[in-house]
């Protein structure tokens, strides 16, 4: 007879490091004689009762694999109170003592509602966007911006050979963390982030200023919710009369093999989640502060101000 039952699920956009995190959870829980269930496909799978028992054998190759082998989904119906009530019944019927959710802010909002309904929840930040503000970093962010940087550096070499202007779109949704890091690391010239909105006309002015300094291949990084993407390309080509090329970096950022940093972080978060269960601690969001793992009250976790590094942005923009 096992001691306790822990259920784990991933929800929202998959993030490199999630699989390493699940491995940390499974290996450490197994060692402590706990039963581990995976809820497949996030909140959608919870309502469909799509559960499987996990063993160390099933996670042995997890460390270096991107994505989430227990699947994920975006399930907006979970915000309906009657669906949440059903989720609680299901969790109780399966005798689940602790529920660990790995994901972004939508995942956390669901966990907070379940906590209010009496479920022992633990949240782990897993989103390439790095927009879970209480934590310095979330699983997948390091991998995503490194993967995007490598792609953009390679494309920029080709642009330089033709004296072309290059516009690259990276992910990040409402956060400019990926865009800013990529812009700096790839040696780009201009960046558009949601925290500092910029018009297509103002980017064109910056492009002309960069060219006036002798750089004939300005590189512009924009986030994927930049509203003037098409207008920008049109103006660069038809008003500024420049040869411009564009590329949406896309899912190679999210599906890249996790960096060693994200692998170790995910695995450590997973082990720490089980440490909390063993101490019967819950209602906690695990995160990173000063490069160390720390615990935050899950209900407070979504109330922190933006973690976008405005000082870094100002340095880039000098
Ligand atoms: O939240 C992660 C993320 O990759 C965002 O950066 C991006 O805007 C969005 O998901 C894309 O979502 P989907 O996979 O549903 O197209």
PDB file of C-alpha atoms in Angstrom, residues 56-173:
ATOM      1  CA  UNK A  56      10.499   5.678 -13.069  1.00  0.00           C
ATOM      2  CA  UNK A  57      10.809   3.415 -16.135  1.00  0.00           C
ATOM      3  CA  UNK A  58       8.382   5.676 -18.028  1.00  0.00           C
ATOM      4  CA  UNK A  59      10.428   8.839 -17.357  1.00  0.00           C
ATOM      5  CA  UNK A  60      13.953   7.483 -17.737  1.00  0.00           C
ATOM      6  CA  UNK A  61      14.569   9.287 -21.064  1.00  0.00           C
ATOM      7  CA  UNK A  62      12.862  12.516 -20.023  1.00  0.00           C
ATOM      8  CA  UNK A  63      15.823  14.754 -19.151  1.00  0.00           C
ATOM      9  CA  UNK A  64      16.747  15.966 -22.617  1.00  0.00           C
ATOM     10  CA  UNK A  65      13.322  15.915 -24.289  1.00  0.00           C
ATOM     11  CA  UNK A  66      11.333  19.057 -25.060  1.00  0.00           C
ATOM     12  CA  UNK A  67       7.539  19.213 -24.956  1.00  0.00           C
ATOM     13  CA  UNK A  68       5.506  17.361 -22.357  1.00  0.00           C
ATOM     14  CA  UNK A  69       5.050  13.628 -22.680  1.00  0.00           C
ATOM     15  CA  UNK A  70       1.866  13.759 -20.559  1.00  0.00           C
ATOM     16  CA  UNK A  71       0.355  16.198 -23.117  1.00  0.00           C
ATOM     17  CA  UNK A  72      -1.192  19.596 -22.631  1.00  0.00           C
ATOM     18  CA  UNK A  73      -4.182  21.655 -23.729  1.00  0.00           C
ATOM     19  CA  UNK A  74      -5.753  25.088 -23.459  1.00  0.00           C
ATOM     20  CA  UNK A  75      -9.099  24.411 -21.824  1.00  0.00           C
ATOM     21  CA  UNK A  76     -10.984  27.657 -21.201  1.00  0.00           C
ATOM     22  CA  UNK A  77     -14.117  25.897 -19.874  1.00  0.00           C
ATOM     23  CA  UNK A  78     -12.203  25.224 -16.681  1.00  0.00           C
ATOM     24  CA  UNK A  79     -13.084  28.739 -15.529  1.00  0.00           C
ATOM     25  CA  UNK A  80     -16.753  27.744 -15.221  1.00  0.00           C
ATOM     26  CA  UNK A  81     -17.598  27.072 -11.535  1.00  0.00           C
ATOM     27  CA  UNK A  82     -19.585  23.909 -12.341  1.00  0.00           C
ATOM     28  CA  UNK A  83     -16.546  22.450 -14.170  1.00  0.00           C
ATOM     29  CA  UNK A  84     -14.311  23.247 -11.203  1.00  0.00           C
ATOM     30  CA  UNK A  85     -16.772  21.522  -8.867  1.00  0.00           C
ATOM     31  CA  UNK A  86     -16.691  18.461 -11.100  1.00  0.00           C
ATOM     32  CA  UNK A  87     -12.860  18.536 -11.031  1.00  0.00           C
ATOM     33  CA  UNK A  88     -12.899  18.486  -7.222  1.00  0.00           C
ATOM     34  CA  UNK A  89     -15.235  15.473  -7.172  1.00  0.00           C
ATOM     35  CA  UNK A  90     -12.978  13.616  -9.622  1.00  0.00           C
ATOM     36  CA  UNK A  91      -9.817  14.399  -7.629  1.00  0.00           C
ATOM     37  CA  UNK A  92     -11.488  13.216  -4.423  1.00  0.00           C
ATOM     38  CA  UNK A  93     -12.797  10.021  -6.072  1.00  0.00           C
ATOM     39  CA  UNK A  94      -9.250   9.188  -7.149  1.00  0.00           C
ATOM     40  CA  UNK A  95      -7.981   9.803  -3.580  1.00  0.00           C
ATOM     41  CA  UNK A  96      -5.470  12.396  -4.774  1.00  0.00           C
ATOM     42  CA  UNK A  97      -3.687  13.970  -1.816  1.00  0.00           C
ATOM     43  CA  UNK A  98      -1.606  16.520  -3.746  1.00  0.00           C
ATOM     44  CA  UNK A  99      -2.104  18.095  -7.156  1.00  0.00           C
ATOM     45  CA  UNK A 100       0.956  19.523  -8.918  1.00  0.00           C
ATOM     46  CA  UNK A 101       0.305  21.764 -11.951  1.00  0.00           C
ATOM     47  CA  UNK A 102       3.081  22.895 -14.302  1.00  0.00           C
ATOM     48  CA  UNK A 103       2.237  25.822 -16.575  1.00  0.00           C
ATOM     49  CA  UNK A 104       1.651  29.539 -16.925  1.00  0.00           C
ATOM     50  CA  UNK A 105      -0.801  32.043 -15.482  1.00  0.00           C
ATOM     51  CA  UNK A 106      -3.917  30.210 -16.762  1.00  0.00           C
ATOM     52  CA  UNK A 107      -2.713  27.050 -15.010  1.00  0.00           C
ATOM     53  CA  UNK A 108      -2.149  29.012 -11.815  1.00  0.00           C
ATOM     54  CA  UNK A 109      -5.605  30.608 -11.951  1.00  0.00           C
ATOM     55  CA  UNK A 110      -7.121  27.127 -12.135  1.00  0.00           C
ATOM     56  CA  UNK A 111      -4.967  25.880  -9.240  1.00  0.00           C
ATOM     57  CA  UNK A 112      -5.988  28.848  -7.084  1.00  0.00           C
ATOM     58  CA  UNK A 113      -9.677  28.066  -7.670  1.00  0.00           C
ATOM     59  CA  UNK A 114      -9.087  24.399  -6.783  1.00  0.00           C
ATOM     60  CA  UNK A 115      -7.243  25.437  -3.623  1.00  0.00           C
ATOM     61  CA  UNK A 116     -10.247  27.525  -2.582  1.00  0.00           C
ATOM     62  CA  UNK A 117     -12.361  24.387  -3.056  1.00  0.00           C
ATOM     63  CA  UNK A 118     -10.136  22.389  -0.678  1.00  0.00           C
ATOM     64  CA  UNK A 119      -7.585  20.738  -2.980  1.00  0.00           C
ATOM     65  CA  UNK A 120      -3.913  20.611  -1.877  1.00  0.00           C
ATOM     66  CA  UNK A 121      -2.220  22.293  -4.827  1.00  0.00           C
ATOM     67  CA  UNK A 122       1.354  23.117  -5.801  1.00  0.00           C
ATOM     68  CA  UNK A 123       2.255  25.262  -8.839  1.00  0.00           C
ATOM     69  CA  UNK A 124       5.445  25.083 -10.912  1.00  0.00           C
ATOM     70  CA  UNK A 125       6.149  27.857 -13.446  1.00  0.00           C
ATOM     71  CA  UNK A 126       6.458  26.378 -16.941  1.00  0.00           C
ATOM     72  CA  UNK A 127       6.113  28.798 -19.821  1.00  0.00           C
ATOM     73  CA  UNK A 128       8.621  30.046 -22.357  1.00  0.00           C
ATOM     74  CA  UNK A 129       7.162  33.556 -21.943  1.00  0.00           C
ATOM     75  CA  UNK A 130       8.636  33.976 -18.439  1.00  0.00           C
ATOM     76  CA  UNK A 131       5.630  36.042 -17.412  1.00  0.00           C
ATOM     77  CA  UNK A 132       4.962  34.430 -14.022  1.00  0.00           C
ATOM     78  CA  UNK A 133       6.161  37.525 -12.230  1.00  0.00           C
ATOM     79  CA  UNK A 134       6.859  36.191  -8.710  1.00  0.00           C
ATOM     80  CA  UNK A 135       9.615  34.001 -10.160  1.00  0.00           C
ATOM     81  CA  UNK A 136      12.787  35.225 -11.829  1.00  0.00           C
ATOM     82  CA  UNK A 137      12.477  32.548 -14.434  1.00  0.00           C
ATOM     83  CA  UNK A 138      10.084  29.885 -15.653  1.00  0.00           C
ATOM     84  CA  UNK A 139      10.798  26.556 -17.311  1.00  0.00           C
ATOM     85  CA  UNK A 140      11.521  26.920 -21.000  1.00  0.00           C
ATOM     86  CA  UNK A 141      12.468  30.586 -21.085  1.00  0.00           C
ATOM     87  CA  UNK A 142      16.222  30.005 -21.216  1.00  0.00           C
ATOM     88  CA  UNK A 143      15.806  27.394 -23.974  1.00  0.00           C
ATOM     89  CA  UNK A 144      13.383  29.512 -25.985  1.00  0.00           C
ATOM     90  CA  UNK A 145      15.471  32.665 -26.113  1.00  0.00           C
ATOM     91  CA  UNK A 146      18.666  30.727 -26.806  1.00  0.00           C
ATOM     92  CA  UNK A 147      16.990  28.826 -29.668  1.00  0.00           C
ATOM     93  CA  UNK A 148      15.560  32.033 -31.142  1.00  0.00           C
ATOM     94  CA  UNK A 149      18.940  33.757 -30.793  1.00  0.00           C
ATOM     95  CA  UNK A 150      20.727  30.997 -32.710  1.00  0.00           C
ATOM     96  CA  UNK A 151      18.150  31.154 -35.533  1.00  0.00           C
ATOM     97  CA  UNK A 152      18.359  34.938 -35.788  1.00  0.00           C
ATOM     98  CA  UNK A 153      22.169  35.024 -35.716  1.00  0.00           C
ATOM     99  CA  UNK A 154      22.232  32.575 -38.622  1.00  0.00           C
ATOM    100  CA  UNK A 155      19.644  34.490 -40.665  1.00  0.00           C
ATOM    101  CA  UNK A 156      21.427  37.796 -39.983  1.00  0.00           C
ATOM    102  CA  UNK A 157      24.610  36.475 -41.624  1.00  0.00           C
ATOM    103  CA  UNK A 158      22.685  35.980 -44.838  1.00  0.00           C
ATOM    104  CA  UNK A 159      21.011  39.420 -44.544  1.00  0.00           C
ATOM    105  CA  UNK A 160      24.393  41.117 -44.215  1.00  0.00           C
ATOM    106  CA  UNK A 161      25.583  39.552 -47.466  1.00  0.00           C
ATOM    107  CA  UNK A 162      22.760  41.332 -49.327  1.00  0.00           C
ATOM    108  CA  UNK A 163      22.545  44.527 -47.240  1.00  0.00           C
ATOM    109  CA  UNK A 164      18.991  43.528 -46.348  1.00  0.00           C
ATOM    110  CA  UNK A 165      16.883  44.685 -43.414  1.00  0.00           C
ATOM    111  CA  UNK A 166      15.664  41.767 -41.296  1.00  0.00           C
ATOM    112  CA  UNK A 167      12.492  41.619 -39.201  1.00  0.00           C
ATOM    113  CA  UNK A 168      12.245  38.579 -36.910  1.00  0.00           C
ATOM    114  CA  UNK A 169       9.176  37.746 -34.847  1.00  0.00           C
ATOM    115  CA  UNK A 170       9.688  35.841 -31.608  1.00  0.00           C
ATOM    116  CA  UNK A 171       7.138  34.469 -29.118  1.00  0.00           C
ATOM    117  CA  UNK A 172       6.272  35.922 -25.722  1.00  0.00           C
ATOM    118  CA  UNK A 173       2.593  36.858 -25.944  1.00  0.00           C
TER     119      UNK A 173
END
